[in-house]
Each structure stands twice: as C-alpha cells, then as structure tokens.
Tab-separated table of C-alpha atoms and ligand atoms in Angstrom:
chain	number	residue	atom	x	y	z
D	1	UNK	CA	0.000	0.000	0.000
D	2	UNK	CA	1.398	3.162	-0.974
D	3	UNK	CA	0.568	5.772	1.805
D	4	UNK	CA	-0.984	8.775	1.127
D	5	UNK	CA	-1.300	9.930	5.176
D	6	UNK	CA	1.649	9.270	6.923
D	7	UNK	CA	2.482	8.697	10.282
D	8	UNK	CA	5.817	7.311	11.880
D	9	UNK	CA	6.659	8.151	15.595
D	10	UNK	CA	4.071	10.417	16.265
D	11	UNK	CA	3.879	11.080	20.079
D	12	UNK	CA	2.019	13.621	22.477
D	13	UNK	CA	2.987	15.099	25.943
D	14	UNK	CA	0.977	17.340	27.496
D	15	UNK	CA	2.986	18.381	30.666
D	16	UNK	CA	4.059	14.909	32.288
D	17	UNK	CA	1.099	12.652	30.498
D	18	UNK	CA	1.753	10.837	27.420
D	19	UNK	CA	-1.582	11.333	25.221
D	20	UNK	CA	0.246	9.413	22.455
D	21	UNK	CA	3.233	6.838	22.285
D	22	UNK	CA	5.059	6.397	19.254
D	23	UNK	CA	1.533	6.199	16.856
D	24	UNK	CA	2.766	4.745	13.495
D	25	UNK	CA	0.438	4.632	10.706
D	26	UNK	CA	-0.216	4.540	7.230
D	27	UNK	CA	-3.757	5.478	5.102
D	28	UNK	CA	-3.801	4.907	1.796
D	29	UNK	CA	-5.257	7.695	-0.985
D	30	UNK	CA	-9.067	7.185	-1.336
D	31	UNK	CA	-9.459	5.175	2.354
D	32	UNK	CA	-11.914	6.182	4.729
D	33	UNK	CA	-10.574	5.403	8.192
D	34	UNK	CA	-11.767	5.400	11.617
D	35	UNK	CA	-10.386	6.372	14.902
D	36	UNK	CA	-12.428	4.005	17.617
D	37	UNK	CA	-11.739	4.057	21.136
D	38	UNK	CA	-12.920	4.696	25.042
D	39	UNK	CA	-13.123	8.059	25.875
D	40	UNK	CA	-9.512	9.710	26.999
D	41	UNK	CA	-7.096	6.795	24.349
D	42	UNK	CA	-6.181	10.064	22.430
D	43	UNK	CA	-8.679	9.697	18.992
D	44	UNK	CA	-8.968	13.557	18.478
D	45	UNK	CA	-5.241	14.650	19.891
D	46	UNK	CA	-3.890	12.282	17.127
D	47	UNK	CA	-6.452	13.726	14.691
D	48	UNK	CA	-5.997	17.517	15.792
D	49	UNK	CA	-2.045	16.448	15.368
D	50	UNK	CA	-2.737	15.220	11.703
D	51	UNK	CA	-4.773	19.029	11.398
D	52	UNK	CA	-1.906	21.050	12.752
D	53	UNK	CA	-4.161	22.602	15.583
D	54	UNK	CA	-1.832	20.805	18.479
D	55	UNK	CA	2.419	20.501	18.164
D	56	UNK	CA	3.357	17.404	17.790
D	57	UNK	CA	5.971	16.472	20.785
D	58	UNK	CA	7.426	13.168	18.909
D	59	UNK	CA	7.540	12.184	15.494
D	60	UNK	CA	6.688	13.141	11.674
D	61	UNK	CA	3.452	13.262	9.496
D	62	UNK	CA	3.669	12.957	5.605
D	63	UNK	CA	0.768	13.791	3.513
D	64	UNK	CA	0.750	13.024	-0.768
D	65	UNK	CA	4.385	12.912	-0.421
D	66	UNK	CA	5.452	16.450	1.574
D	67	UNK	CA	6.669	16.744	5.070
D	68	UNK	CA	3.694	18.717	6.887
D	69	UNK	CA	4.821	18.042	10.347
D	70	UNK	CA	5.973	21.707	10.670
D	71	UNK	CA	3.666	23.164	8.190
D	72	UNK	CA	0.377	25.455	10.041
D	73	UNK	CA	-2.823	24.385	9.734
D	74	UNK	CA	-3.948	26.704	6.238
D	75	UNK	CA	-0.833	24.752	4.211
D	76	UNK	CA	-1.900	21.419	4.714
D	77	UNK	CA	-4.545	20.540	2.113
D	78	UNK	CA	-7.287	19.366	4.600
D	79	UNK	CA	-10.722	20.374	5.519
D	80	UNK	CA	-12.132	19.409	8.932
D	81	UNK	CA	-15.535	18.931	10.508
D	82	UNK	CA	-16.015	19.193	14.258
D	83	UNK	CA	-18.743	17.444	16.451
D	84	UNK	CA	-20.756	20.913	17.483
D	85	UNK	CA	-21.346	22.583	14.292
D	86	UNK	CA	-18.587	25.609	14.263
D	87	UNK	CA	-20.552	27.570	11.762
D	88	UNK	CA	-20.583	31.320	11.976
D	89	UNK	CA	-23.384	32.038	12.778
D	90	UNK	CA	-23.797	35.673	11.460
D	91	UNK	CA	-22.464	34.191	7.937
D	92	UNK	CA	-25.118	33.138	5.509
D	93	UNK	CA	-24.778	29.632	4.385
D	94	UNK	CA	-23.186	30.613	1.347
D	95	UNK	CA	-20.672	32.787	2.926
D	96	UNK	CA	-20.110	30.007	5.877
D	97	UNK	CA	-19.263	27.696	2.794
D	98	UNK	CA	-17.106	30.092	0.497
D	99	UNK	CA	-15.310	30.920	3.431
D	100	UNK	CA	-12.129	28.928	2.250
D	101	UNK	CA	-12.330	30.358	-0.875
D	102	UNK	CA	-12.518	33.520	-0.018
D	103	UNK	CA	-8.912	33.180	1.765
D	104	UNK	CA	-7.473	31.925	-1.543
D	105	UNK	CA	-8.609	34.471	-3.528
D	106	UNK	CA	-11.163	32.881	-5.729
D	107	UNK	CA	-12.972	35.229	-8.141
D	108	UNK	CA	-16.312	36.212	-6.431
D	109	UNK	CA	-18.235	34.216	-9.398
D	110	UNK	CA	-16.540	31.126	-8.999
D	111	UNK	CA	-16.806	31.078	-5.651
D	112	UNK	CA	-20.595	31.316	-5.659
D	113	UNK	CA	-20.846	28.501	-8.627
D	114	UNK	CA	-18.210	26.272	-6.130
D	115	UNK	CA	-21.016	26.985	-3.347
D	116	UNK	CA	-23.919	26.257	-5.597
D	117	UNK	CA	-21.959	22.872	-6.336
D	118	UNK	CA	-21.386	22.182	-2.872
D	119	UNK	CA	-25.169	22.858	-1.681
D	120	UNK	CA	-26.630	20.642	-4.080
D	121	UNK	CA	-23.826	17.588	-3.094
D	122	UNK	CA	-25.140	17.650	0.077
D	123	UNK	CA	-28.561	17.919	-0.334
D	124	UNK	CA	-29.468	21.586	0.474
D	125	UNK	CA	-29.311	22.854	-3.347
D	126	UNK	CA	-30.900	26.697	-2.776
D	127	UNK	CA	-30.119	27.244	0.697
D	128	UNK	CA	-27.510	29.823	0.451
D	129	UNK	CA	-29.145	32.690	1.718
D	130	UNK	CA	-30.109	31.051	4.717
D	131	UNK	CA	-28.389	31.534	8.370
D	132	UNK	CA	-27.240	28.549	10.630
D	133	UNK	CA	-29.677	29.074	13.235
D	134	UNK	CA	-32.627	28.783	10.712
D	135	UNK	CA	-31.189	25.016	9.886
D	136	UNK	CA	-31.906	21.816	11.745
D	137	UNK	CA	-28.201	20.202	12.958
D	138	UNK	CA	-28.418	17.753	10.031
D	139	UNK	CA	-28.685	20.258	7.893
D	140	UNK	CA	-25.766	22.171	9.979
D	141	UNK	CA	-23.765	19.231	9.668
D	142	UNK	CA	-24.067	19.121	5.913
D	143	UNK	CA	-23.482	22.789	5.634
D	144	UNK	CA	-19.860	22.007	7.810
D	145	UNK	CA	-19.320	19.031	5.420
D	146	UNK	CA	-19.502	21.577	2.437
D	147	UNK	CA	-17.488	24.247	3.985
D	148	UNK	CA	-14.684	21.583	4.359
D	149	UNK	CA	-14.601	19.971	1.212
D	150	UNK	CA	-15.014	23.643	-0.705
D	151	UNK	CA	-11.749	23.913	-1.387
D	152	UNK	CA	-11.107	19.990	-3.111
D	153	UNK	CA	-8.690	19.280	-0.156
D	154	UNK	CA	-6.922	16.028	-0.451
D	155	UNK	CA	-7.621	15.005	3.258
D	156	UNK	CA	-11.081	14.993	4.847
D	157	UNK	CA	-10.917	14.998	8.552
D	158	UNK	CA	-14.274	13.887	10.783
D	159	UNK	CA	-14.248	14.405	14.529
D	160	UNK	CA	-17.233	12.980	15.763
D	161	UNK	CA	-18.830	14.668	13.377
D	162	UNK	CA	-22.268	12.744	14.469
D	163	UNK	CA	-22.572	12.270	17.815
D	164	UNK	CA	-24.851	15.467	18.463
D	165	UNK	CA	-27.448	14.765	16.278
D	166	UNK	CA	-30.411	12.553	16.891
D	167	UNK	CA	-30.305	8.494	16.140
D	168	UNK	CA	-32.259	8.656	12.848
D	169	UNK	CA	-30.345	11.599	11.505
D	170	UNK	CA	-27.403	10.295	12.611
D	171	UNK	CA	-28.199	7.014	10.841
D	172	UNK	CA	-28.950	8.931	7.718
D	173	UNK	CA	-26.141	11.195	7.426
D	174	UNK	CA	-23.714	8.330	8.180
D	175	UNK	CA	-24.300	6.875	5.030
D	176	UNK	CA	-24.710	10.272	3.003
D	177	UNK	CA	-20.911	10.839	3.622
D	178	UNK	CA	-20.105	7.443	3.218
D	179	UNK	CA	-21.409	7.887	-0.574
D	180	UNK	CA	-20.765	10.904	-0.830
D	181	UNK	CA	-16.252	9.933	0.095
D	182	UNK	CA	-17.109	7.252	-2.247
D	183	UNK	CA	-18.220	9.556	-5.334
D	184	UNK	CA	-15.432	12.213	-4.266
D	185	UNK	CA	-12.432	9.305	-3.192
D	186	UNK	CA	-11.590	11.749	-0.861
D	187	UNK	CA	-8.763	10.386	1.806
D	188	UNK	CA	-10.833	10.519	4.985
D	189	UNK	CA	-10.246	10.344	9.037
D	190	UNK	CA	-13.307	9.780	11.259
D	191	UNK	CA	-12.973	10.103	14.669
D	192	UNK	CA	-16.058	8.060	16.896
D	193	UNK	CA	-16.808	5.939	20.084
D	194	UNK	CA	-19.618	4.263	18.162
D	195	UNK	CA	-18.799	1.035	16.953
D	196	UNK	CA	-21.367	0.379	14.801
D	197	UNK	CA	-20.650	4.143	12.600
D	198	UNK	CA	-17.331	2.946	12.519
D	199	UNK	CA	-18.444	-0.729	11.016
D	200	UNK	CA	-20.774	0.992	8.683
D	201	UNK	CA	-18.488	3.153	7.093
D	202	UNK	CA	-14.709	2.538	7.680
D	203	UNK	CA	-12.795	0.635	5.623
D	204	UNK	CA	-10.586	0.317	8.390
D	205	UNK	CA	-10.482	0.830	11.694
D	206	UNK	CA	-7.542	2.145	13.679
D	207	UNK	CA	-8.417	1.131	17.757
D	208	UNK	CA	-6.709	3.192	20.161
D	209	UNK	CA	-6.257	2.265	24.254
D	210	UNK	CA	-4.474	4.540	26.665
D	211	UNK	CA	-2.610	6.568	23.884
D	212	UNK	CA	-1.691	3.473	21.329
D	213	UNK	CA	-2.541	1.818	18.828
D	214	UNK	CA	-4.267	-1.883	19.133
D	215	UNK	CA	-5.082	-3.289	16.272
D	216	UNK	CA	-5.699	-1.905	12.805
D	217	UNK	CA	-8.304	-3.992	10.241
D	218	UNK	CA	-11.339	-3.843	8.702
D	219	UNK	CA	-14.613	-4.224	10.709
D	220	UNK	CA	-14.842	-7.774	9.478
D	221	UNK	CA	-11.116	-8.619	11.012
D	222	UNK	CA	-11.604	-6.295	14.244
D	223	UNK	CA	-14.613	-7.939	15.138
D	224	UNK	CA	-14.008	-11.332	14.232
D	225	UNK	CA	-10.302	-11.574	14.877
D	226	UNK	CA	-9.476	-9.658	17.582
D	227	UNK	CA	-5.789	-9.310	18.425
D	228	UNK	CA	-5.950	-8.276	22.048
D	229	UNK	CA	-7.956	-8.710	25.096
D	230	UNK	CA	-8.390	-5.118	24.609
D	231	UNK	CA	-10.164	-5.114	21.365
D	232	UNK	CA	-11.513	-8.298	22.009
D	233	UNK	CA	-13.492	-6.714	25.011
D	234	UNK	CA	-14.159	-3.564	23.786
D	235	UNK	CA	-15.753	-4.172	20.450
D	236	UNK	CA	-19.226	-5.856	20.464
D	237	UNK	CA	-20.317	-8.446	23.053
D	238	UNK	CA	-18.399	-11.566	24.225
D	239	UNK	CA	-18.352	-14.348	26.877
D	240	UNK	CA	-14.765	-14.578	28.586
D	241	UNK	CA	-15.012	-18.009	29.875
D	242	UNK	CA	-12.001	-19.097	32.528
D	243	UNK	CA	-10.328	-22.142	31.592
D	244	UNK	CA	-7.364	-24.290	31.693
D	245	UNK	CA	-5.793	-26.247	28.246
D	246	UNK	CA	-5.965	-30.176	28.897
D	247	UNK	CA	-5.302	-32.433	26.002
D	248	UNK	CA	-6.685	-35.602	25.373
D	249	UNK	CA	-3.604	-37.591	23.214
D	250	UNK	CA	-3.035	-35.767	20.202
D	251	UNK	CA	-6.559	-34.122	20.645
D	252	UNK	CA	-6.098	-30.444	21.972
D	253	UNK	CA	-8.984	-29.707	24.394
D	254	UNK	CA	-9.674	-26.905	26.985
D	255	UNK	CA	-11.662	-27.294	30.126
D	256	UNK	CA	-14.467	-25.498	31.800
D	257	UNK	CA	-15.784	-26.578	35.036
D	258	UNK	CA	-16.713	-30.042	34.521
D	259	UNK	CA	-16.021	-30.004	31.147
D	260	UNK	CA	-13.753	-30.719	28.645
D	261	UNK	CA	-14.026	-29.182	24.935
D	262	UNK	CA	-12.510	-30.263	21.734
D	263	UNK	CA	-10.892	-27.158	20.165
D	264	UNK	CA	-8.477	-26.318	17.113
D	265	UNK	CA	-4.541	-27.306	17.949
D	266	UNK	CA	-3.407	-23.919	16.137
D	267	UNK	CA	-5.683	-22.405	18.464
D	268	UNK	CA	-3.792	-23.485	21.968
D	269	UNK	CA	-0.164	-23.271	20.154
D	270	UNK	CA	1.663	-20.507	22.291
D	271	UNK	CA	-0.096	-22.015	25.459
D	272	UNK	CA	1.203	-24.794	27.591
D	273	UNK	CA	-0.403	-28.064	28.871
D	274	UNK	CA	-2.490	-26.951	31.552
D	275	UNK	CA	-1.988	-23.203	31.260
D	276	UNK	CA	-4.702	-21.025	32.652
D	277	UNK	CA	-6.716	-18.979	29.297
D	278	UNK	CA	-9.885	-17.117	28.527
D	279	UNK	CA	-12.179	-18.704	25.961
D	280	UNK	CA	-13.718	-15.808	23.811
D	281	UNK	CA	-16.813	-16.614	22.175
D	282	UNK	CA	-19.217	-13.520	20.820
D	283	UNK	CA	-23.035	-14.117	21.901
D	284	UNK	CA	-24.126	-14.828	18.293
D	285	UNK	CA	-21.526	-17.928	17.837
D	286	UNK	CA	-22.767	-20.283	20.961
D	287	UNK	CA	-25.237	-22.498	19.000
D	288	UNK	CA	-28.497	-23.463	20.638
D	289	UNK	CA	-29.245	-27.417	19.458
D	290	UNK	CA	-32.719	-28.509	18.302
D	291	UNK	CA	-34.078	-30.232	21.528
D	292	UNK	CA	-34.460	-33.802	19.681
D	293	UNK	CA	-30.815	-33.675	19.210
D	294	UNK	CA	-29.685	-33.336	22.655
D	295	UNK	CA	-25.671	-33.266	21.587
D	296	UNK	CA	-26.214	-36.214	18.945
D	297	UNK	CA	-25.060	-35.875	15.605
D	298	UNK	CA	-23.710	-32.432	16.271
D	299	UNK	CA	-20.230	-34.199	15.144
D	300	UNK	CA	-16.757	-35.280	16.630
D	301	UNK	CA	-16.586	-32.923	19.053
D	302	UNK	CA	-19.908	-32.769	21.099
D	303	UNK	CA	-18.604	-29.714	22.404
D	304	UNK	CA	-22.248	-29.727	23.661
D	305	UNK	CA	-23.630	-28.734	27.741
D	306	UNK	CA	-26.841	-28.209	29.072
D	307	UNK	CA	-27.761	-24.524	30.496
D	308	UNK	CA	-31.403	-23.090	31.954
D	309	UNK	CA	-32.545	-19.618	30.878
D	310	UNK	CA	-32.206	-16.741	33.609
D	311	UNK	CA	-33.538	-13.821	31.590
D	312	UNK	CA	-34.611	-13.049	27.646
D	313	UNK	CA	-34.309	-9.366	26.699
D	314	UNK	CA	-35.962	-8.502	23.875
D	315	UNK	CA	-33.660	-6.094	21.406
D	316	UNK	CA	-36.149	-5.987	18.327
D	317	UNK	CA	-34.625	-7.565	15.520
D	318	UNK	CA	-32.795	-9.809	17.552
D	319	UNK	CA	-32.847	-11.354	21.418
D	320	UNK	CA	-30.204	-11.964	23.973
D	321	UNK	CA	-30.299	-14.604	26.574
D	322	UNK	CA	-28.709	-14.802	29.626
D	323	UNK	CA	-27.739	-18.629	30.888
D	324	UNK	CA	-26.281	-20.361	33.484
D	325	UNK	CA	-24.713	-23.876	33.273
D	326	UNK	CA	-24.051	-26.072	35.960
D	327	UNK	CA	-21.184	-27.963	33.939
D	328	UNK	CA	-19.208	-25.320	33.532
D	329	UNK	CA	-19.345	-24.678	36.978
D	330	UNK	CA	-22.202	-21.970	37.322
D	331	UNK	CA	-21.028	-19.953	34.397
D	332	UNK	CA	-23.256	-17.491	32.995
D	333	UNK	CA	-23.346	-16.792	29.186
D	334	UNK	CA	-25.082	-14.381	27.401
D	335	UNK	CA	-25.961	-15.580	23.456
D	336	UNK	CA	-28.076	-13.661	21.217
D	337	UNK	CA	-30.933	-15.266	18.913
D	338	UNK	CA	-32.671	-13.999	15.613
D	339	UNK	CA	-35.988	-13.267	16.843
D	340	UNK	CA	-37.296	-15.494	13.652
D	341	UNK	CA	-35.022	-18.350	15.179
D	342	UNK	CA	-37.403	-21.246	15.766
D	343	UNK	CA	-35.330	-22.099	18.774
D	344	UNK	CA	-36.448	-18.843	20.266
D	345	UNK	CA	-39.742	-19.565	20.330
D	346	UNK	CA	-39.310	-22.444	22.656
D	347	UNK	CA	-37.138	-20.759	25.543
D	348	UNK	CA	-38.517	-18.899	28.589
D	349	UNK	CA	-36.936	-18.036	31.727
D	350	UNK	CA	-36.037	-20.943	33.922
D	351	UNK	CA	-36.240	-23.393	30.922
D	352	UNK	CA	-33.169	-26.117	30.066
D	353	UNK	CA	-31.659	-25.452	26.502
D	354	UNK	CA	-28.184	-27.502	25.167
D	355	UNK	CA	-25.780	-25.293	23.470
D	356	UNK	CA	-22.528	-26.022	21.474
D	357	UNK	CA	-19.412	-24.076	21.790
D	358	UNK	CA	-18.268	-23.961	17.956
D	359	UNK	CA	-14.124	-25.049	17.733
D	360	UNK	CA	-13.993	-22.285	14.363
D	361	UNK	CA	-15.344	-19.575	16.347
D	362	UNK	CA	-13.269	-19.707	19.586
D	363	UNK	CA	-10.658	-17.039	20.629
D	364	UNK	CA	-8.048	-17.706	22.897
D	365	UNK	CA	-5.889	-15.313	25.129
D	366	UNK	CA	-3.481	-16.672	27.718
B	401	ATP	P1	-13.116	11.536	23.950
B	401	ATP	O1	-13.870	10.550	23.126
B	401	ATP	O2	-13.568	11.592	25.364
B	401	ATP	O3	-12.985	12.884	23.305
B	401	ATP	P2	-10.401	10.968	23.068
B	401	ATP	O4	-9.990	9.574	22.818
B	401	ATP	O5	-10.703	11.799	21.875
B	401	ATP	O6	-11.615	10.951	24.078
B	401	ATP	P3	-8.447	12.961	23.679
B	401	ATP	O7	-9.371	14.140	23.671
B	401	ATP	O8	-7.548	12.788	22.534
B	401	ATP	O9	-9.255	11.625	23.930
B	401	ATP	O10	-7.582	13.036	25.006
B	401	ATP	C1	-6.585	12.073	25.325
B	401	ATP	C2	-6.035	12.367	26.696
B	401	ATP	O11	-5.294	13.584	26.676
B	401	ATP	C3	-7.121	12.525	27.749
B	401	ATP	O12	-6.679	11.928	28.950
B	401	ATP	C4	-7.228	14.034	27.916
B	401	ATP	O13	-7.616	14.358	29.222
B	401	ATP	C5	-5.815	14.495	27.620
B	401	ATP	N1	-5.800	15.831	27.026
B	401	ATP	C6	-6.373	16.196	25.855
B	401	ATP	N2	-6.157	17.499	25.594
B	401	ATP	C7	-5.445	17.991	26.642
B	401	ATP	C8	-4.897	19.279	26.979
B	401	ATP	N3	-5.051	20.317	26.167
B	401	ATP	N4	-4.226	19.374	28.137
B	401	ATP	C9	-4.051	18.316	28.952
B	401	ATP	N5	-4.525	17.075	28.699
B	401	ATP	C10	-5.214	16.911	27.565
C-alpha cells in the first residue's frame, strides 16, 4: 500500500502525560478510516495532530508525499468537521461555505458557482441565503461538510462529526458521507466511540487504548479476529469463559468446570499443557441445538452442555439470553438469537436449553 497519510513516531505530551506513544500509521489515498476508542485513548489529539491545531511532541506526518509536520494548519490541504457545528453564525450559508475560498482568492463568481456545487452535493441545493440558526443540525452538519470539502482538499478529517445529532439523523447522514467519500475518493479520518458508525463506514479501523494503537483492520477482522484482550473486550459483546488447556492424546482440548471441549490445535499453540486462558466466544456464535438432538449428531466434538434460561431481553430484531450452566461450573453466558429463530420460540426463563461451543469460532488469550 502506498501511503498517502503518513504517520511514523508520532507522540504527544501534554505536561508529564503521554496522550500518544510512538503512533505509526499509514492510510492509503481514497481510504476512509476510523479512529475508535474509550473516551480519553487520544482519537482527536492524534487527529488535531494530523490538522496542525496541536504541536506534535514526537515524530513526523507525511501527507501526498510532503513533510507537513511543521507546516500550520492553512498549508496542509485538509478540511475538517467538528462534532458541534462551528458555523458562523452571522455568515449566511453561502458565505459560511465560500469561506475557504474567499482566503485563496477565488474570483467572487466562482466562488458562488463552487457553493452552488457544494449545496446541491449535500442535499441543500438553494439554501444559500439562509443563516445557521434557521437550519436543523443535520442540515448544519451538511453545511460544515460543504465548507470543508469547498476547497477539493486532499484530506477529509471527521471528529465525531455525528454524535450530536439525533439516532435517525445520525443514521442517515452516516451513510450520506459514506457515498458521498465514495463519489469524491476523498482520503478521509473519522474520529467516533460508536462502533457500529465505525463498522458501517470505515474501511478500516484504527483502535486506540491509553494513547496506542491496538489493532488496525477492517470491521470484518476487528470484530471477528481480535488481536488483544483489549479489542476483544471492547468491540461488540463476548463471553470470557475461565479455563485451563488439557489435552486428550493428540486431541487439543480446553476445560471449563466439569467439562472438557474439543478445540483447534493452532488455536492453543503458544499455550502450555495446563496453562490457565480465557475462551472468547461472541453471543451470536454459541449455538443453541434442536431439543431432539440433545448433543447427537452435532459431530466429533460434542462440544455440547446443558444450560437453563435466567432472563430473555428482547432487542427488536434480535434477542439476547442470559444462561447459566451447571457444567461449567455456574457460568453465565449471554448468546443472542434472531428473533425469527425457531429455537427462540421455545425458551422462557427458567427453561433447560443444550448449546454447542463452535471449535472455528473460539478465541483464545493466555
Ligand atoms: P473523547 O472521546 O472523550 O474525546 P479521546 O480519545 O478523543 O476521548 P483525547 O481528547 O484525545 O481523547 O484526550 C486524550 C487524553 O489527553 C485525555 O486523557 C485528555 O484528558 C488528555 N488531554 C487532551 N487534551 C489535553 C490538553 N489540552 N491538556 C491536557 N490534557 C489533555
């Protein structure tokens, strides 16, 4: 991948605490990337970094080849929305907009052409006359979006640019700059806390702890290849189950409680014989058997165990279910069922189900 964003080193101090160790990364022309993290792991410092609005303390940024680590915010070829609109408000929309290219000088025609172009990519062809406060915040979010990509910068920059507006706007919007990067191939950062915005429009996502960097991937490998406890815990749901690796012969096996269960050898390959692990299993990959089976037929492994119901919460398009199983020694487990699932239909609270924990879907981490 050639790297159109470039980061190697980058570090932040602010007084004695380290905001940022060492971040190196590299985003490729035309990505759209996501910063995902807890609140406090340094998402917007590394962004406002990237944007020249804090000094670096460590490190150097590249951008479409050039040094800009030293270079102030105006020479860097990048426009930027913020999470509270950051209009002015005593600007018309089309002056709000234009704003950028009014700095560089454009002709006063142009300009007003570039706006008219901008309005109607964002949905709000006609609106120029108009003053932020007469504008819902979708609509002040798509007016920001405009304003930043007025002057065809190479580098689109996103810092939570979302999270004030209501659910179904948010929902909307979300995918209106998601089509709308696509159509441009603009080079865009989006900062977020919100998982699921980052799964439904990154094409990778960058997740940050404590100031660095845990794993970088695309939504399908972050969520279903973890590569830390970390990220394994902090995106979606999953079971941490305690357990100890006990072969049987050449068979590699891990036990729970009472219970032993047959599991890949690749999967148990940095462990040793009797090691202490967690077994990481998301809700949606414990399998519920058809009650006629009862743990026949379900193959070689019968990685199969009986559990009653404690609770059913109802989610809408989907349920989750919280069990307990006396052969793993009083675990609970929570898995989650497609409210369609025939299964589902059958279960209430202080009912017996058998459930299979699937070898291909286990994670391991000593
Ligand atoms: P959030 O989602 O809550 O905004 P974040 O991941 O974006 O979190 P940052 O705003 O980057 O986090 O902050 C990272 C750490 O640096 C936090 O502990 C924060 O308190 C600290 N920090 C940020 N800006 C400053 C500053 N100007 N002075 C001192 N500490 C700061």
């Amino acid at each position: 991948m050639s790297a159109y964003l470039s980061l190697r080193g980058v570090g932040k101090q602010f007084g004695a605490f380290t905001a940022l160790k060492s971040i190196d990364l590299d985003i490729a022309r035309g990505e759209f990337v996501c910063f995902l993290g807890p609140s406090g792991c340094g998402k917007t410092t590394l962004l406002r970094l990237i944007a020249g609005l804090e000094p670096m303390s460590t490190g150097r940024i590249g951008l479409a080849g050039r040094d800009i680590s030293a270079l102030p915010p105006a020479e860097r070829d990048y426009g930027i929305v913020f999470q509270s609109y950051a209009l002015f408000p005593n600007l018309s929309v089309a002056d709000n907009v234009a704003y950028g290219l009014v700095n560089r000088r454009v002709a006063k025609a142009s300009a007003l052409a570039r706006v008219a172009e901008l309005l109607t990519l964002v949905g709000l062809p006609g609106c120029e006359h108009k003053f932020p406060a007469q504008l819902s915040g979708g609509q002040q979010q798509r007016i920001a979006l405009a304003r930043a990509l007025a002057t065809s910068p190479g580098l689109l920059l996103l810092d939570e640019p979302l999270s004030a507006l209501d659910a179904i706007v948010r929902l909307k919007l979300r995918q209106e700059i998601r089509a709308l990067q696509r159509q441009l191939g603009v080079t865009t950062v989006m900062v977020t806390h919100d998982q699921e915005e980052a799964f439904a429009v990154a094409d990778r996502i960058v997740v940050m702890n404590q100031g660095v960097i845990e794993q970088i991937g695309s939504p399908q490998a972050i969520y279903r290849e973890p590569a830390s406890l970390f990220v394994a815990e902090f995106v979606g749901r999953i079971n941490a189950l305690p357990a100890r690796r006990c072969d049987d012969g050449d068979q590699a096996g891990l036990q729970i409680g009472a219970q032993r269960f047959t599991c890949d050898p690749t999967l148990l390959a940095s462990h040793a014989p009797g090691a202490a692990l967690r077994l990481y299993l998301r809700p949606e990959d414990l399998q519920v058997l058809p009650g006629s089976d009862r743990g026949a037929g379900v193959g070689i492994d019968d990685n199969s165990f009986e559990a009653r119901v404690e609770a059913i919460e109802f989610l809408g398009p989907y349920c989750l279910l919280r069990v307990r199983s006396a052969a793993l020694g009083e675990l609970a487990l929570t898995l989650s069922l497609p409210v369609n699932d025939p299964a589902r239909a059958q279960l209430q609270p202080g009912g017996q189900l058998r459930l299979r924990l699937p070898p291909e879907r286990m994670r391991v981490f000593g």
